[in-house]
């Protein structure tokens, strides 16, 4: 986690550009992220206009018994009375889903968190949690934060990481559950940085033939639209039929500006399908531009 002196200008720029939500977690820098954001909120933040998305119960503290203590520690580091959205950072499938719901609901009823959900949970487990919440009158999960990007995660980035597939997306639409996809830009897979300069541990999670073809197609669309491939990749995430709030991790203001360019990219259904599956070029690509790009 960067120092306060490094992070504060980036947070200032994010808010100045209209950013309203920050993803913080006890596991990020072993609490350093929360401490930095907490200081920024006190010294120069925009007050209550920032939505805080917290996470807890990360291994080795992945149990319902740790939820209350993790919430307390996060509130102290952030210097706030309530976390707007609190997510379980991992799942322990040996623990009944209802016990997780009970622990989170207890925090919501005390007012220390406003709403809750999960990160890196299988949708089958979310269904179990839904059933328990309905049976007890709990508010239940309002969001899921799993990996999702134009590039499929071919192997877990870290132990316990879970992605969203097409069937999961269909269920999320039916359930009307918000998706907060982490690594929504596939950790630089679509960037202009040469692969050998990226972290090999992260690169291996996305580097396969199918994803390389997806990147090539993103580059084609980017060339036609006059943007970057990474803008197309993030626009793909934003264009999904489920309420989607991608998590991004810019390292500086230049990277933030590049990420925000994706907000101006519009992809129709034909382009969305083509980016994933390939095939004939979509009609929405200008014929002259297509001929130029494809050579």
mmCIF file of C-alpha atoms in Angstrom:
data_model
loop_
_atom_site.group_PDB
_atom_site.id
_atom_site.type_symbol
_atom_site.label_atom_id
_atom_site.label_comp_id
_atom_site.label_asym_id
_atom_site.label_seq_id
_atom_site.Cartn_x
_atom_site.Cartn_y
_atom_site.Cartn_z
ATOM 1 C CA UNK A 1 0.000 0.000 0.000
ATOM 2 C CA UNK A 2 1.327 3.436 -0.937
ATOM 3 C CA UNK A 3 2.086 6.071 1.712
ATOM 4 C CA UNK A 4 -0.352 8.813 2.626
ATOM 5 C CA UNK A 5 1.772 11.344 0.764
ATOM 6 C CA UNK A 6 1.487 9.239 -2.397
ATOM 7 C CA UNK A 7 -2.160 8.280 -1.982
ATOM 8 C CA UNK A 8 -3.715 11.614 -1.026
ATOM 9 C CA UNK A 9 -3.220 13.381 -4.399
ATOM 10 C CA UNK A 10 -4.617 10.344 -6.216
ATOM 11 C CA UNK A 11 -7.666 10.267 -3.943
ATOM 12 C CA UNK A 12 -8.120 14.011 -4.467
ATOM 13 C CA UNK A 13 -8.035 13.524 -8.236
ATOM 14 C CA UNK A 14 -10.497 10.633 -8.070
ATOM 15 C CA UNK A 15 -13.053 12.693 -6.170
ATOM 16 C CA UNK A 16 -12.471 15.733 -8.376
ATOM 17 C CA UNK A 17 -13.379 13.563 -11.392
ATOM 18 C CA UNK A 18 -16.629 12.515 -9.724
ATOM 19 C CA UNK A 19 -15.518 9.382 -7.897
ATOM 20 C CA UNK A 20 -17.778 8.556 -4.976
ATOM 21 C CA UNK A 21 -16.802 5.094 -3.667
ATOM 22 C CA UNK A 22 -13.606 3.662 -2.199
ATOM 23 C CA UNK A 23 -12.779 -0.022 -1.829
ATOM 24 C CA UNK A 24 -10.939 -0.549 1.443
ATOM 25 C CA UNK A 25 -10.207 -3.760 3.298
ATOM 26 C CA UNK A 26 -8.472 -4.868 6.454
ATOM 27 C CA UNK A 27 -6.274 -7.175 4.365
ATOM 28 C CA UNK A 28 -4.961 -4.404 2.104
ATOM 29 C CA UNK A 29 -1.541 -3.696 3.524
ATOM 30 C CA UNK A 30 -2.579 -5.289 6.822
ATOM 31 C CA UNK A 31 -4.787 -2.308 7.631
ATOM 32 C CA UNK A 32 -2.565 0.355 6.074
ATOM 33 C CA UNK A 33 -5.079 1.103 3.322
ATOM 34 C CA UNK A 34 -7.799 1.854 5.859
ATOM 35 C CA UNK A 35 -5.462 4.022 7.928
ATOM 36 C CA UNK A 36 -4.407 6.048 4.882
ATOM 37 C CA UNK A 37 -7.994 6.535 3.723
ATOM 38 C CA UNK A 38 -9.053 7.414 7.255
ATOM 39 C CA UNK A 39 -6.423 10.139 7.494
ATOM 40 C CA UNK A 40 -7.397 11.445 4.051
ATOM 41 C CA UNK A 41 -11.065 11.595 5.067
ATOM 42 C CA UNK A 42 -10.164 13.584 8.182
ATOM 43 C CA UNK A 43 -7.741 16.004 6.551
ATOM 44 C CA UNK A 44 -9.080 16.624 3.052
ATOM 45 C CA UNK A 45 -11.900 14.249 2.195
ATOM 46 C CA UNK A 46 -15.333 15.361 0.941
ATOM 47 C CA UNK A 47 -17.194 14.189 4.026
ATOM 48 C CA UNK A 48 -20.199 11.915 3.798
ATOM 49 C CA UNK A 49 -20.288 11.966 -0.001
ATOM 50 C CA UNK A 50 -17.779 9.088 -0.182
ATOM 51 C CA UNK A 51 -19.184 5.564 0.012
ATOM 52 C CA UNK A 52 -16.883 3.179 1.882
ATOM 53 C CA UNK A 53 -16.796 -0.455 0.801
ATOM 54 C CA UNK A 54 -15.051 -2.446 3.517
ATOM 55 C CA UNK A 55 -13.969 -6.068 3.681
ATOM 56 C CA UNK A 56 -13.174 -8.387 6.547
ATOM 57 C CA UNK A 57 -13.003 -12.041 7.593
ATOM 58 C CA UNK A 58 -9.958 -12.694 5.412
ATOM 59 C CA UNK A 59 -7.830 -15.769 6.232
ATOM 60 C CA UNK A 60 -6.609 -16.544 8.798
ATOM 61 C CA UNK A 61 -9.568 -14.682 10.338
ATOM 62 C CA UNK A 62 -12.164 -16.250 8.050
ATOM 63 C CA UNK A 63 -14.898 -17.091 10.533
ATOM 64 C CA UNK A 64 -18.162 -15.487 11.692
ATOM 65 C CA UNK A 65 -16.617 -15.003 15.132
ATOM 66 C CA UNK A 66 -14.108 -12.548 13.669
ATOM 67 C CA UNK A 67 -16.642 -10.335 11.894
ATOM 68 C CA UNK A 68 -17.444 -8.054 14.846
ATOM 69 C CA UNK A 69 -13.779 -7.623 15.759
ATOM 70 C CA UNK A 70 -12.815 -6.917 12.161
ATOM 71 C CA UNK A 71 -15.575 -4.313 11.845
ATOM 72 C CA UNK A 72 -14.386 -2.640 15.059
ATOM 73 C CA UNK A 73 -10.785 -2.495 13.852
ATOM 74 C CA UNK A 74 -11.821 -1.100 10.464
ATOM 75 C CA UNK A 75 -14.017 1.590 12.011
ATOM 76 C CA UNK A 76 -11.117 2.656 14.229
ATOM 77 C CA UNK A 77 -8.641 2.863 11.360
ATOM 78 C CA UNK A 78 -11.084 4.685 9.086
ATOM 79 C CA UNK A 79 -12.243 7.023 11.848
ATOM 80 C CA UNK A 80 -15.928 6.580 10.994
ATOM 81 C CA UNK A 81 -19.009 5.314 12.815
ATOM 82 C CA UNK A 82 -20.441 3.235 9.983
ATOM 83 C CA UNK A 83 -19.160 1.406 6.897
ATOM 84 C CA UNK A 84 -21.604 1.790 4.018
ATOM 85 C CA UNK A 85 -21.108 -1.651 2.473
ATOM 86 C CA UNK A 86 -19.265 -4.451 4.256
ATOM 87 C CA UNK A 87 -18.170 -7.570 2.400
ATOM 88 C CA UNK A 88 -16.867 -10.898 3.602
ATOM 89 C CA UNK A 89 -13.461 -11.087 1.911
ATOM 90 C CA UNK A 90 -13.456 -14.880 1.628
ATOM 91 C CA UNK A 91 -15.720 -17.841 2.313
ATOM 92 C CA UNK A 92 -15.237 -20.904 4.477
ATOM 93 C CA UNK A 93 -17.624 -23.404 2.948
ATOM 94 C CA UNK A 94 -17.440 -25.553 6.069
ATOM 95 C CA UNK A 95 -19.356 -22.815 7.886
ATOM 96 C CA UNK A 96 -23.132 -22.775 7.293
ATOM 97 C CA UNK A 97 -24.068 -19.711 5.250
ATOM 98 C CA UNK A 98 -26.633 -18.766 7.878
ATOM 99 C CA UNK A 99 -23.902 -18.210 10.471
ATOM 100 C CA UNK A 100 -22.246 -15.658 8.194
ATOM 101 C CA UNK A 101 -25.580 -13.924 7.638
ATOM 102 C CA UNK A 102 -26.254 -13.819 11.379
ATOM 103 C CA UNK A 103 -22.875 -12.199 12.079
ATOM 104 C CA UNK A 104 -23.355 -9.543 9.400
ATOM 105 C CA UNK A 105 -26.974 -8.872 10.310
ATOM 106 C CA UNK A 106 -25.943 -8.261 13.921
ATOM 107 C CA UNK A 107 -23.535 -5.551 12.739
ATOM 108 C CA UNK A 108 -26.189 -3.992 10.509
ATOM 109 C CA UNK A 109 -28.694 -3.838 13.351
ATOM 110 C CA UNK A 110 -26.212 -2.019 15.578
ATOM 111 C CA UNK A 111 -25.667 0.538 12.798
ATOM 112 C CA UNK A 112 -21.953 -0.169 12.420
ATOM 113 C CA UNK A 113 -22.491 -1.263 8.822
ATOM 114 C CA UNK A 114 -25.288 -0.168 6.526
ATOM 115 C CA UNK A 115 -25.469 -3.053 4.056
ATOM 116 C CA UNK A 116 -23.486 -6.204 3.443
ATOM 117 C CA UNK A 117 -22.472 -8.812 0.923
ATOM 118 C CA UNK A 118 -19.568 -11.051 -0.004
ATOM 119 C CA UNK A 119 -16.402 -11.220 -2.050
ATOM 120 C CA UNK A 120 -15.020 -14.422 -3.579
ATOM 121 C CA UNK A 121 -18.145 -16.428 -2.890
ATOM 122 C CA UNK A 122 -19.631 -18.987 -5.244
ATOM 123 C CA UNK A 123 -23.143 -18.035 -6.335
ATOM 124 C CA UNK A 124 -24.379 -21.353 -4.934
ATOM 125 C CA UNK A 125 -23.294 -20.161 -1.504
ATOM 126 C CA UNK A 126 -24.967 -16.788 -2.033
ATOM 127 C CA UNK A 127 -28.179 -18.697 -2.746
ATOM 128 C CA UNK A 128 -27.776 -20.476 0.593
ATOM 129 C CA UNK A 129 -27.261 -17.137 2.317
ATOM 130 C CA UNK A 130 -30.372 -15.781 0.584
ATOM 131 C CA UNK A 131 -32.469 -18.657 1.893
ATOM 132 C CA UNK A 132 -31.199 -18.118 5.437
ATOM 133 C CA UNK A 133 -31.847 -14.376 5.274
ATOM 134 C CA UNK A 134 -35.378 -14.937 4.047
ATOM 135 C CA UNK A 135 -36.061 -17.432 6.825
ATOM 136 C CA UNK A 136 -34.850 -15.084 9.570
ATOM 137 C CA UNK A 137 -35.990 -11.731 8.190
ATOM 138 C CA UNK A 138 -32.429 -10.501 7.674
ATOM 139 C CA UNK A 139 -31.723 -7.936 4.958
ATOM 140 C CA UNK A 140 -29.382 -10.361 3.167
ATOM 141 C CA UNK A 141 -26.632 -9.749 0.658
ATOM 142 C CA UNK A 142 -26.904 -6.717 -1.620
ATOM 143 C CA UNK A 143 -23.639 -7.148 -3.530
ATOM 144 C CA UNK A 144 -21.104 -9.695 -4.732
ATOM 145 C CA UNK A 145 -17.474 -8.804 -5.417
ATOM 146 C CA UNK A 146 -15.858 -11.556 -7.486
ATOM 147 C CA UNK A 147 -13.420 -11.301 -10.354
ATOM 148 C CA UNK A 148 -14.877 -10.350 -13.713
ATOM 149 C CA UNK A 149 -13.219 -8.827 -16.754
ATOM 150 C CA UNK A 150 -13.048 -9.268 -20.514
ATOM 151 C CA UNK A 151 -10.191 -11.696 -19.820
ATOM 152 C CA UNK A 152 -11.206 -14.855 -17.983
ATOM 153 C CA UNK A 153 -9.194 -15.716 -14.873
ATOM 154 C CA UNK A 154 -7.689 -19.076 -15.845
ATOM 155 C CA UNK A 155 -6.254 -19.786 -12.393
ATOM 156 C CA UNK A 156 -6.902 -18.102 -9.027
ATOM 157 C CA UNK A 157 -4.852 -14.969 -8.470
ATOM 158 C CA UNK A 158 -4.635 -15.866 -4.782
ATOM 159 C CA UNK A 159 -6.005 -18.851 -2.825
ATOM 160 C CA UNK A 160 -9.760 -18.602 -2.457
ATOM 161 C CA UNK A 161 -10.276 -16.139 -5.315
ATOM 162 C CA UNK A 162 -13.493 -16.728 -7.272
ATOM 163 C CA UNK A 163 -14.596 -15.410 -10.648
ATOM 164 C CA UNK A 164 -17.952 -14.879 -12.333
ATOM 165 C CA UNK A 165 -18.897 -16.887 -15.413
ATOM 166 C CA UNK A 166 -21.772 -16.502 -17.873
ATOM 167 C CA UNK A 167 -24.160 -18.620 -15.801
ATOM 168 C CA UNK A 168 -23.334 -16.549 -12.719
ATOM 169 C CA UNK A 169 -24.059 -13.344 -14.643
ATOM 170 C CA UNK A 170 -27.464 -14.647 -15.694
ATOM 171 C CA UNK A 171 -28.280 -15.458 -12.079
ATOM 172 C CA UNK A 172 -27.054 -12.059 -10.870
ATOM 173 C CA UNK A 173 -29.380 -10.384 -13.365
ATOM 174 C CA UNK A 174 -32.297 -12.493 -12.146
ATOM 175 C CA UNK A 175 -31.370 -11.875 -8.507
ATOM 176 C CA UNK A 176 -30.728 -8.149 -9.140
ATOM 177 C CA UNK A 177 -27.568 -8.376 -7.097
ATOM 178 C CA UNK A 178 -24.951 -5.686 -7.658
ATOM 179 C CA UNK A 179 -21.573 -6.846 -8.961
ATOM 180 C CA UNK A 180 -18.359 -5.147 -7.796
ATOM 181 C CA UNK A 181 -15.774 -6.957 -9.936
ATOM 182 C CA UNK A 182 -12.201 -6.816 -8.679
ATOM 183 C CA UNK A 183 -9.305 -6.738 -11.171
ATOM 184 C CA UNK A 184 -11.855 -5.489 -13.688
ATOM 185 C CA UNK A 185 -9.015 -4.590 -16.082
ATOM 186 C CA UNK A 186 -7.243 -7.955 -15.572
ATOM 187 C CA UNK A 187 -4.248 -6.411 -13.819
ATOM 188 C CA UNK A 188 -2.838 -4.748 -16.920
ATOM 189 C CA UNK A 189 -3.463 -7.589 -19.392
ATOM 190 C CA UNK A 190 -5.010 -5.098 -21.836
ATOM 191 C CA UNK A 191 -2.524 -2.296 -21.201
ATOM 192 C CA UNK A 192 0.248 -1.087 -23.489
ATOM 193 C CA UNK A 193 2.875 -2.404 -21.062
ATOM 194 C CA UNK A 194 4.986 -5.229 -22.465
ATOM 195 C CA UNK A 195 4.081 -8.580 -20.848
ATOM 196 C CA UNK A 196 7.619 -9.203 -19.605
ATOM 197 C CA UNK A 197 7.368 -6.041 -17.466
ATOM 198 C CA UNK A 198 4.246 -7.216 -15.636
ATOM 199 C CA UNK A 199 4.201 -9.336 -12.492
ATOM 200 C CA UNK A 200 4.522 -12.936 -13.784
ATOM 201 C CA UNK A 201 2.408 -14.272 -10.902
ATOM 202 C CA UNK A 202 -0.467 -12.117 -12.066
ATOM 203 C CA UNK A 203 0.173 -12.506 -15.791
ATOM 204 C CA UNK A 204 -0.180 -16.301 -15.583
ATOM 205 C CA UNK A 205 -3.769 -15.910 -14.346
ATOM 206 C CA UNK A 206 -4.915 -14.462 -17.676
ATOM 207 C CA UNK A 207 -2.360 -15.421 -20.307
ATOM 208 C CA UNK A 208 -3.869 -18.114 -22.520
ATOM 209 C CA UNK A 209 -4.799 -18.316 -26.198
ATOM 210 C CA UNK A 210 -8.455 -17.366 -25.704
ATOM 211 C CA UNK A 211 -7.581 -14.287 -23.658
ATOM 212 C CA UNK A 212 -4.879 -13.269 -26.131
ATOM 213 C CA UNK A 213 -7.537 -13.361 -28.863
ATOM 214 C CA UNK A 214 -9.865 -11.270 -26.700
ATOM 215 C CA UNK A 215 -7.090 -8.738 -26.254
ATOM 216 C CA UNK A 216 -6.467 -8.681 -30.008
ATOM 217 C CA UNK A 217 -10.158 -8.005 -30.641
ATOM 218 C CA UNK A 218 -10.139 -5.270 -27.983
ATOM 219 C CA UNK A 219 -7.211 -3.680 -29.823
ATOM 220 C CA UNK A 220 -9.207 -3.756 -33.073
ATOM 221 C CA UNK A 221 -12.190 -2.036 -31.466
ATOM 222 C CA UNK A 222 -9.899 0.454 -29.727
ATOM 223 C CA UNK A 223 -8.215 1.383 -33.009
ATOM 224 C CA UNK A 224 -11.585 2.015 -34.655
ATOM 225 C CA UNK A 225 -12.931 4.057 -31.740
ATOM 226 C CA UNK A 226 -9.719 5.983 -31.141
ATOM 227 C CA UNK A 227 -9.218 4.751 -27.579
ATOM 228 C CA UNK A 228 -7.018 2.223 -25.798
ATOM 229 C CA UNK A 229 -7.653 -1.514 -25.560
ATOM 230 C CA UNK A 230 -7.805 -1.210 -21.782
ATOM 231 C CA UNK A 231 -10.649 1.325 -22.199
ATOM 232 C CA UNK A 232 -12.561 -1.185 -24.312
ATOM 233 C CA UNK A 233 -11.946 -3.905 -21.718
ATOM 234 C CA UNK A 234 -13.338 -1.770 -18.888
ATOM 235 C CA UNK A 235 -16.256 -0.583 -21.034
ATOM 236 C CA UNK A 236 -17.087 -4.261 -21.600
ATOM 237 C CA UNK A 237 -17.461 -4.738 -17.842
ATOM 238 C CA UNK A 238 -19.572 -1.607 -17.483
ATOM 239 C CA UNK A 239 -21.900 -2.720 -20.288
ATOM 240 C CA UNK A 240 -23.081 -5.898 -18.564
ATOM 241 C CA UNK A 241 -26.830 -6.248 -17.852
ATOM 242 C CA UNK A 242 -26.297 -6.486 -14.096
ATOM 243 C CA UNK A 243 -25.664 -3.336 -11.977
ATOM 244 C CA UNK A 244 -21.875 -3.271 -12.186
ATOM 245 C CA UNK A 245 -19.406 -1.128 -10.259
ATOM 246 C CA UNK A 246 -15.887 -2.128 -11.366
ATOM 247 C CA UNK A 247 -13.034 -1.864 -8.896
ATOM 248 C CA UNK A 248 -9.910 -0.266 -10.363
ATOM 249 C CA UNK A 249 -6.463 0.199 -8.876
ATOM 250 C CA UNK A 250 -4.619 3.049 -10.610
ATOM 251 C CA UNK A 251 -1.124 3.652 -9.331
ATOM 252 C CA UNK A 252 -1.033 7.322 -10.258
ATOM 253 C CA UNK A 253 -3.143 10.110 -11.724
ATOM 254 C CA UNK A 254 -2.161 9.211 -15.290
ATOM 255 C CA UNK A 255 -3.498 5.671 -14.867
ATOM 256 C CA UNK A 256 -6.650 7.060 -13.271
ATOM 257 C CA UNK A 257 -7.242 9.304 -16.278
ATOM 258 C CA UNK A 258 -6.805 6.361 -18.645
ATOM 259 C CA UNK A 259 -9.287 4.261 -16.673
ATOM 260 C CA UNK A 260 -11.867 7.039 -16.643
ATOM 261 C CA UNK A 261 -11.697 7.283 -20.438
ATOM 262 C CA UNK A 262 -13.666 4.022 -20.490
ATOM 263 C CA UNK A 263 -16.746 5.939 -19.349
ATOM 264 C CA UNK A 264 -17.000 7.478 -22.818
ATOM 265 C CA UNK A 265 -16.822 4.141 -24.673
ATOM 266 C CA UNK A 266 -20.143 2.675 -25.791
ATOM 267 C CA UNK A 267 -20.309 -0.966 -26.871
ATOM 268 C CA UNK A 268 -23.437 -2.413 -28.463
ATOM 269 C CA UNK A 269 -24.530 -6.034 -28.060
ATOM 270 C CA UNK A 270 -22.841 -7.070 -31.289
ATOM 271 C CA UNK A 271 -19.499 -5.727 -30.109
ATOM 272 C CA UNK A 272 -19.897 -7.307 -26.681
ATOM 273 C CA UNK A 273 -20.484 -10.719 -28.247
ATOM 274 C CA UNK A 274 -17.646 -10.286 -30.724
ATOM 275 C CA UNK A 275 -15.141 -9.310 -28.042
ATOM 276 C CA UNK A 276 -15.838 -12.608 -26.274
ATOM 277 C CA UNK A 277 -16.447 -15.061 -29.098
ATOM 278 C CA UNK A 278 -14.978 -13.542 -32.251
ATOM 279 C CA UNK A 279 -16.437 -14.439 -35.628
ATOM 280 C CA UNK A 280 -17.454 -11.998 -38.381
ATOM 281 C CA UNK A 281 -16.734 -8.362 -37.617
ATOM 282 C CA UNK A 282 -19.798 -6.588 -36.188
ATOM 283 C CA UNK A 283 -21.726 -4.312 -38.513
ATOM 284 C CA UNK A 284 -21.366 -1.463 -36.011
ATOM 285 C CA UNK A 285 -17.679 -1.123 -36.890
ATOM 286 C CA UNK A 286 -17.320 1.376 -39.697
ATOM 287 C CA UNK A 287 -16.499 -0.551 -42.927
ATOM 288 C CA UNK A 288 -13.656 1.781 -43.935
ATOM 289 C CA UNK A 289 -12.176 1.648 -40.443
ATOM 290 C CA UNK A 290 -12.525 -2.138 -40.392
ATOM 291 C CA UNK A 291 -10.645 -2.455 -43.657
ATOM 292 C CA UNK A 292 -7.907 -0.183 -42.350
ATOM 293 C CA UNK A 293 -7.530 -2.015 -39.035
ATOM 294 C CA UNK A 294 -7.677 -5.526 -40.443
ATOM 295 C CA UNK A 295 -5.286 -4.656 -43.266
#
